[in-house]
PDB file of C-alpha atoms and ligand atoms in Angstrom:
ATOM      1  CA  UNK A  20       6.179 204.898  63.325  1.00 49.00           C
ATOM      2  CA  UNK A  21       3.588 203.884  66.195  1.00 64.00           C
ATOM      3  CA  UNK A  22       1.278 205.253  67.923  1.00 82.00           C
ATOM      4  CA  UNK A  23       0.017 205.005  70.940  1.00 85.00           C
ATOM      5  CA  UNK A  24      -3.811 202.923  71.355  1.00 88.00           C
ATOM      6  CA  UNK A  25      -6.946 204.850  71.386  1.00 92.00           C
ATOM      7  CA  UNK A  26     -10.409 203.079  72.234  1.00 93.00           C
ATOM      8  CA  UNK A  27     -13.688 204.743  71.825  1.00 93.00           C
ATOM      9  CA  UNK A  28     -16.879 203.256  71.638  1.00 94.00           C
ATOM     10  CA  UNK A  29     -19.588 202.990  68.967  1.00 95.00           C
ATOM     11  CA  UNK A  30     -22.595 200.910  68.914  1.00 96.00           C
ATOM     12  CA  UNK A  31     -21.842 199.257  71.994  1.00 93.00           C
ATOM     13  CA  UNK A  32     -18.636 197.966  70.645  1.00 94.00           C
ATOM     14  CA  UNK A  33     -15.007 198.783  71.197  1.00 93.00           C
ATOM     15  CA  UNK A  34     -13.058 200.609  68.236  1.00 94.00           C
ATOM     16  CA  UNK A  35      -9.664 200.310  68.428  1.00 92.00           C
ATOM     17  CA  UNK A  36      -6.657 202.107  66.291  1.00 92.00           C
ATOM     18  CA  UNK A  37      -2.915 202.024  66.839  1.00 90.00           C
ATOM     19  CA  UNK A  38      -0.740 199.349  69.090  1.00 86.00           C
ATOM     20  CA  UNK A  39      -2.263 198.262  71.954  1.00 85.00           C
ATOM     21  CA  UNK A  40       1.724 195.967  72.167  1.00 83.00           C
ATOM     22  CA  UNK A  41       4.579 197.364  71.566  1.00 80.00           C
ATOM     23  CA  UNK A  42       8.124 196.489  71.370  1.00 81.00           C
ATOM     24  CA  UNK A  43      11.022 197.444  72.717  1.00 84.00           C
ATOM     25  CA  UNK A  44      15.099 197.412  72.739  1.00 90.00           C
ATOM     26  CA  UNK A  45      16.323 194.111  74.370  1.00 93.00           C
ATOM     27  CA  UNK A  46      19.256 193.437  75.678  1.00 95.00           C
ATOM     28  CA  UNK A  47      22.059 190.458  76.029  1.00 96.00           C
ATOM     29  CA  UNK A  48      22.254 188.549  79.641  1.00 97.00           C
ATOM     30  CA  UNK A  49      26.231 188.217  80.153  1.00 97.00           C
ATOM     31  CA  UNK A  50      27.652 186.315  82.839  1.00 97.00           C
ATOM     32  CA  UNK A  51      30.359 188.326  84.508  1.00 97.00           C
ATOM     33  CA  UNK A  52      31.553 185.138  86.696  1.00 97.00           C
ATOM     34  CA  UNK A  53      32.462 183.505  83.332  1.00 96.00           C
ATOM     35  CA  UNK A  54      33.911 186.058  80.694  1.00 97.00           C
ATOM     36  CA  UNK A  55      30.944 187.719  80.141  1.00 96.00           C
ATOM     37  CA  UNK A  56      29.359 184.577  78.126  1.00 97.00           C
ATOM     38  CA  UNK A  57      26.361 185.284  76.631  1.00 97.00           C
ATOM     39  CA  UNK A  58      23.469 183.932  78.996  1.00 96.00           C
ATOM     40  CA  UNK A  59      20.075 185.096  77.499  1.00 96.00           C
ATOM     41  CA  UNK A  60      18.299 188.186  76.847  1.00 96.00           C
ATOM     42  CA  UNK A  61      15.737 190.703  78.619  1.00 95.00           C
ATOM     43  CA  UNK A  62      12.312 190.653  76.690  1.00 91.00           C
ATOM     44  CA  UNK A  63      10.404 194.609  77.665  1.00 89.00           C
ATOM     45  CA  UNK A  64       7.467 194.524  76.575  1.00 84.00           C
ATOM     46  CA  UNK A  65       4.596 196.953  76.937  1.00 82.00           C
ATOM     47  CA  UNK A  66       1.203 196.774  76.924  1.00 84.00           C
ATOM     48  CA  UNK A  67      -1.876 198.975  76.305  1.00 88.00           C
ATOM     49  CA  UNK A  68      -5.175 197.889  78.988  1.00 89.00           C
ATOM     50  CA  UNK A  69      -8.333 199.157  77.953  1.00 91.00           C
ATOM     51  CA  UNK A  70      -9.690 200.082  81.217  1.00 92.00           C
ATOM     52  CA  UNK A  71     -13.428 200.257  81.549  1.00 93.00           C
ATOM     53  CA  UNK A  72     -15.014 202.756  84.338  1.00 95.00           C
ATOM     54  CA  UNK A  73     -18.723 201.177  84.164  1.00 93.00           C
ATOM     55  CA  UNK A  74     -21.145 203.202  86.618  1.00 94.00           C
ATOM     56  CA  UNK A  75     -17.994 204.821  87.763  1.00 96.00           C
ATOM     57  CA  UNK A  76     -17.441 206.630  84.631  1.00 97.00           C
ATOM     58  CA  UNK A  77     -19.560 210.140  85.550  1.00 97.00           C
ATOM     59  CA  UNK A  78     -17.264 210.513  88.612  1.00 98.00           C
ATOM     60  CA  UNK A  79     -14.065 210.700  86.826  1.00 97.00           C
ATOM     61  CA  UNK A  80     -15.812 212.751  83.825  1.00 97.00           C
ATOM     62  CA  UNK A  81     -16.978 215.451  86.339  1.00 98.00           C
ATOM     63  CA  UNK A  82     -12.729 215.447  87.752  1.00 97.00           C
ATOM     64  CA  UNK A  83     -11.730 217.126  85.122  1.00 97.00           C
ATOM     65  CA  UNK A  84     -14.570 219.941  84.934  1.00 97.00           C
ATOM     66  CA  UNK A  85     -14.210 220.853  88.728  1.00 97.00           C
ATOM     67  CA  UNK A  86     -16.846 218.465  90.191  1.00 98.00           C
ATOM     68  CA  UNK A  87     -16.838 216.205  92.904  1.00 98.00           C
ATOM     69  CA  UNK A  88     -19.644 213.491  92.845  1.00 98.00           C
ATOM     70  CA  UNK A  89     -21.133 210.974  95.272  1.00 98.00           C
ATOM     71  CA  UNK A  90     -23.877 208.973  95.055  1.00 98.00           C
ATOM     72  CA  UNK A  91     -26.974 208.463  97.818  1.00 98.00           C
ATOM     73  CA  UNK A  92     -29.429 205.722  98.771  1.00 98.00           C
ATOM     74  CA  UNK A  93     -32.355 207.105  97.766  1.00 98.00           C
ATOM     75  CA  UNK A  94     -34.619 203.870  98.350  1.00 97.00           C
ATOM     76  CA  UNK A  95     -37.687 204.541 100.631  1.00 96.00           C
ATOM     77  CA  UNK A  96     -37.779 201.005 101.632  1.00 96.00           C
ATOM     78  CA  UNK A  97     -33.982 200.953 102.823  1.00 97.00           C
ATOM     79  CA  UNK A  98     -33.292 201.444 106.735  1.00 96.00           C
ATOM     80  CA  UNK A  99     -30.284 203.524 106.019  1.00 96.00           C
ATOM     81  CA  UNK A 100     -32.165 205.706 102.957  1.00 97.00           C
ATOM     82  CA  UNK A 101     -30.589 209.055 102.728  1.00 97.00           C
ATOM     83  CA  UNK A 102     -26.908 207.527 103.157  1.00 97.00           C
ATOM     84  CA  UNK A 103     -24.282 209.587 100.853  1.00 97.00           C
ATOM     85  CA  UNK A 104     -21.247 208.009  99.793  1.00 97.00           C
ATOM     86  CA  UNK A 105     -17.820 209.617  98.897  1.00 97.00           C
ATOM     87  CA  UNK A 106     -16.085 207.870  97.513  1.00 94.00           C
ATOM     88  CA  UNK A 107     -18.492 207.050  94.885  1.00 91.00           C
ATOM     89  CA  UNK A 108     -20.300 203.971  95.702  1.00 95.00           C
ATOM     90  CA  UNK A 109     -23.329 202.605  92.754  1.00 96.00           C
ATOM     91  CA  UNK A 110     -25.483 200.244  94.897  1.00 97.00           C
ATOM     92  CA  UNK A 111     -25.998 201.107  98.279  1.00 97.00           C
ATOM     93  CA  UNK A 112     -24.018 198.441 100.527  1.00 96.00           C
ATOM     94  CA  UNK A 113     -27.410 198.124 102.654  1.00 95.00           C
ATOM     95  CA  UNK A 114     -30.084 197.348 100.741  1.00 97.00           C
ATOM     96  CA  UNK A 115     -28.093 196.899  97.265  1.00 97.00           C
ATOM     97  CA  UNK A 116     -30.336 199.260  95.708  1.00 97.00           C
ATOM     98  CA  UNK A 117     -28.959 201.725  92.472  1.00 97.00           C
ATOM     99  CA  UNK A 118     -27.972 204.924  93.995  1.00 97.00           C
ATOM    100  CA  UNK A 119     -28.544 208.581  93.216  1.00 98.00           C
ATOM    101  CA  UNK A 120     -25.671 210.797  91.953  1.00 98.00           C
ATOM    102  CA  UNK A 121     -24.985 213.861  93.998  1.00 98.00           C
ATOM    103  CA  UNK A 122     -23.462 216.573  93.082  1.00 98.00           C
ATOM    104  CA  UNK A 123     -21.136 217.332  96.484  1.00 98.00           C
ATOM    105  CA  UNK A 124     -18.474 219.883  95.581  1.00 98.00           C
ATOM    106  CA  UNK A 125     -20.453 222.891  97.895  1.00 97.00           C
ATOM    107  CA  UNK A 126     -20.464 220.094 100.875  1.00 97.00           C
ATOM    108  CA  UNK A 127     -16.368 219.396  99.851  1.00 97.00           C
ATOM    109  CA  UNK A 128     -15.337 222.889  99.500  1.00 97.00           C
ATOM    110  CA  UNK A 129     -16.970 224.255 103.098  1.00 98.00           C
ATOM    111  CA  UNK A 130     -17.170 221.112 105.084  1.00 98.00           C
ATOM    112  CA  UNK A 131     -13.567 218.913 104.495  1.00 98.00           C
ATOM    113  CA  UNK A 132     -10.826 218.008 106.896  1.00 98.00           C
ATOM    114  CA  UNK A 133      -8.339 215.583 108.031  1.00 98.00           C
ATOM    115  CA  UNK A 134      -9.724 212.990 109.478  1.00 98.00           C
ATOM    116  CA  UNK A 135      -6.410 211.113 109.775  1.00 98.00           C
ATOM    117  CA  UNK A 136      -3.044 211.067 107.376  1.00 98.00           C
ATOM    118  CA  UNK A 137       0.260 209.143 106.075  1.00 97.00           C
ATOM    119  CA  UNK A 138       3.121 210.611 105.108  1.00 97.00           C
ATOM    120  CA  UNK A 139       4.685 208.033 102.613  1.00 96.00           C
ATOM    121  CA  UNK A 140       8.857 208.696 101.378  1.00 95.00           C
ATOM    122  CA  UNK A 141       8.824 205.817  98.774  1.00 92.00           C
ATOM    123  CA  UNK A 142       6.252 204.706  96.502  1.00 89.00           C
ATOM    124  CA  UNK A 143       5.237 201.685  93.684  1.00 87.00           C
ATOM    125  CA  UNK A 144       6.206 201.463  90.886  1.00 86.00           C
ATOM    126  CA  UNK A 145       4.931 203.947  87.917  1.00 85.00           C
ATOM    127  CA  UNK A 146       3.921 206.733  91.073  1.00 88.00           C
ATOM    128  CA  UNK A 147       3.849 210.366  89.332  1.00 88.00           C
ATOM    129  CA  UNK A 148       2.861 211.971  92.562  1.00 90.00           C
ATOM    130  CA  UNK A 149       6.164 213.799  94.361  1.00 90.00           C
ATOM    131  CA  UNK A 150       7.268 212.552  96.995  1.00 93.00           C
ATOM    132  CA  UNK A 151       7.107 212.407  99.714  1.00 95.00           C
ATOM    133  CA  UNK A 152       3.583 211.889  99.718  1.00 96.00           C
ATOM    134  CA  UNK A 153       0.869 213.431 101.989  1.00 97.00           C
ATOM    135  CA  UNK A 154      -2.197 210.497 101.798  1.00 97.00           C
ATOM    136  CA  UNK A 155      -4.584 212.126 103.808  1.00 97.00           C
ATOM    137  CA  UNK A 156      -8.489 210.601 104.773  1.00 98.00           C
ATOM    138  CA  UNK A 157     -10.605 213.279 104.530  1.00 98.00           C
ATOM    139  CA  UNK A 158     -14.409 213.365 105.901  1.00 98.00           C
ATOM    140  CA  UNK A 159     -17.572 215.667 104.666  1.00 98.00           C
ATOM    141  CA  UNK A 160     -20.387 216.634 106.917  1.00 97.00           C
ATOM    142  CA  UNK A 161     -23.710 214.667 106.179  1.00 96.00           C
ATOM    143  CA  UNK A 162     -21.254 211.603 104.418  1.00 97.00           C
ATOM    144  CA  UNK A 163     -20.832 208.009 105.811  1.00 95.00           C
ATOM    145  CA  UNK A 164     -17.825 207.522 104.433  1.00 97.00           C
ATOM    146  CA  UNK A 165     -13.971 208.622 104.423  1.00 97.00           C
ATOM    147  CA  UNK A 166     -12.039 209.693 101.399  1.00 97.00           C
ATOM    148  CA  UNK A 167      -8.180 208.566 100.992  1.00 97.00           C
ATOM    149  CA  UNK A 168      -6.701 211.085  98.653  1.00 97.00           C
ATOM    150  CA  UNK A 169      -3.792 212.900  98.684  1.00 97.00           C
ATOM    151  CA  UNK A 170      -2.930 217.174 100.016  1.00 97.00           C
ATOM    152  CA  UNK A 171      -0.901 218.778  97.399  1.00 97.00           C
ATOM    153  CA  UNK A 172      -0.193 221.905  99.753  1.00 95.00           C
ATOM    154  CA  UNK A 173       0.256 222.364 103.298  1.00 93.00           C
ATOM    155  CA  UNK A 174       1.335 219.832 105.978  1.00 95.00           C
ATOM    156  CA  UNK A 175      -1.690 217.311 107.518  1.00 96.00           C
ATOM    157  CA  UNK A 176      -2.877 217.159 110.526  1.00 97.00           C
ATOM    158  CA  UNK A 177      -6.106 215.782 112.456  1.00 97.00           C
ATOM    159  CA  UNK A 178      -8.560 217.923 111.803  1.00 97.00           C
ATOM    160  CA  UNK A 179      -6.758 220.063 109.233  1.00 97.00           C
ATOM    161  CA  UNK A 180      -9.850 222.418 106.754  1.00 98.00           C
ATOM    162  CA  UNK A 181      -8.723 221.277 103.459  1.00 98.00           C
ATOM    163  CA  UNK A 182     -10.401 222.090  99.939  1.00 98.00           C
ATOM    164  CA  UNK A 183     -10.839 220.148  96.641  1.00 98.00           C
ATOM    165  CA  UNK A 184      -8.882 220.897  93.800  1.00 98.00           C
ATOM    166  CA  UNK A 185      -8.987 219.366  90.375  1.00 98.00           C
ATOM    167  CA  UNK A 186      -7.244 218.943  86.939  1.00 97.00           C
ATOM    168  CA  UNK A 187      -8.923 220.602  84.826  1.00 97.00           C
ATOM    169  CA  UNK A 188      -6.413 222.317  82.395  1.00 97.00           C
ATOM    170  CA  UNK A 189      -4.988 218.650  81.369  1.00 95.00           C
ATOM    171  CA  UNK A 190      -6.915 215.906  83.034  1.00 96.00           C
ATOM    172  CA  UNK A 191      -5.875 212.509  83.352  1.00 95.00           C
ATOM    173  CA  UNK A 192      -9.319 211.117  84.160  1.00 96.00           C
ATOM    174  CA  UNK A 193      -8.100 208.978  86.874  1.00 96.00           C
ATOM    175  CA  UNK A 194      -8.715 210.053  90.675  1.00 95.00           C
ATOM    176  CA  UNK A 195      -5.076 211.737  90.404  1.00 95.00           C
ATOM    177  CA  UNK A 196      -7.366 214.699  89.028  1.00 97.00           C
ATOM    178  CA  UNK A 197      -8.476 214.956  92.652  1.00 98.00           C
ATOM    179  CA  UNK A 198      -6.043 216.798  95.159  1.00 98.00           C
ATOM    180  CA  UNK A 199      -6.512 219.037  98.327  1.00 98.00           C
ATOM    181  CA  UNK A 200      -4.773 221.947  99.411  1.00 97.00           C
ATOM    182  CA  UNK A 201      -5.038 223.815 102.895  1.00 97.00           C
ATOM    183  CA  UNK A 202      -7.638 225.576 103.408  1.00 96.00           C
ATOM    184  CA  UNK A 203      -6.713 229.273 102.738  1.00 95.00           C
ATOM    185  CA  UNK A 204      -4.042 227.915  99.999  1.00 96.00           C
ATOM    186  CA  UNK A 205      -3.901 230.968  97.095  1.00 96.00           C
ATOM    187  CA  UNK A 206      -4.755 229.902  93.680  1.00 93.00           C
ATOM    188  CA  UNK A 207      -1.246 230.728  92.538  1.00 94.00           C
ATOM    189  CA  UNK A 208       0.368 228.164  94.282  1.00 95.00           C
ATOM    190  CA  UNK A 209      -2.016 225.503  93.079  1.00 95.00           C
ATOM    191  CA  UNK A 210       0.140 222.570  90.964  1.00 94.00           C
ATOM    192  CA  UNK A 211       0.293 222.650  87.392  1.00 93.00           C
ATOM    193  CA  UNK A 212      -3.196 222.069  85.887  1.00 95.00           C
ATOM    194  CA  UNK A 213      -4.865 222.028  89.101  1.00 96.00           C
ATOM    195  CA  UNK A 214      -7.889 224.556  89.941  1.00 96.00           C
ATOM    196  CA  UNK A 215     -10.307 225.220  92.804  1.00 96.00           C
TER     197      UNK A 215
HETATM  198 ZN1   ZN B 329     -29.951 201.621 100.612  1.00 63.81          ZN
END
């Protein structure tokens, strides 16, 4: 029996248990021009990444405990100082500086709407969201940026009051944990897992 890999870190160095490859059930090529003559074989395979976050890390930690982060330029020698980023930028793009973290769920759950949107019928491969899907970019007052996430209730439109929700019950800690619903949405209809 295997089981899946698990990474944590200790001492600066990776610690690693279970299969990080894995086999699976191949299965014949045939040839159905020619009597079904053998002709090779499939090979699945699958493979475990570990996936590090970096400086990125406290923004998906604070996902899944109902947080949205930023990060600002707080350099007094930058012409742009005071800049707020969402999403999460760590060096400020003008003066390269390390930013500040911000906490900006307040700013997200009073200020957000649709600043434009895609509605999107077919996806990549390995997509969990349903379909189809509502991408929408979102802006924040006081932020220089644009957000591209995705509304889990309601239908999008320009200018559309939308709040944050996150995955809280049984996070993922990717930026799936992130969602928006209309503004006004009850907390009943929220998606599995999800919370204001
Ligand atoms: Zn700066």
């Amino acid at each position: 029996m295997s089981m899946f890999g698990q990474v944590y870190v200790k001492d600066n160095k990776y610690r690693i248990k279970g299969d990080f490859h894995r086999l699976a059930q191949n299965q014949p090529i045939r040839n159905a021009d020619d009597g079904y003559k053998l002709m090779g074989v499939t090979n699945p395979r699958e493979l475990t990444h570990i996936h590090t976050y970096g400086g990125e890390a406290p923004f998906f930690e604070a996902l899944s405990k109902g947080k949205l982060l930023a990060t600002r330029c707080d350099n007094k020698n930058c012409e742009y100082k005071g800049s707020v980023y969402q999403p999460f930028r760590i060096h400020c793009p003008d003066c390269l500086g390390k930013n500040t973290i911000i906490d900006m769920t307040d700013i997200a759950r009073k200020t957000s709407r649709v600043h434009t949107f895609m509605i999107c019928q077919r996806s990549g491969a390995f997509n969990t969201l349903d379909k189809p899907i509502k991408f929408i970019n979102i802006e924040f007052d006081g932020v220089c940026t644009i957000l591209m996430s995705y509304l889990s209730i309601g239908e999008p439109k320009l200018g559309l009051k939308v709040v944050p929700i996150f995955n809280t019950l049984d996070p993922t800690y990717t930026i799936l944990d992130l969602s928006w619903v209309a503004d006004g949405t009850p907390a009943d209809q929220l998606p599995q897992g999800f919370t204001f």
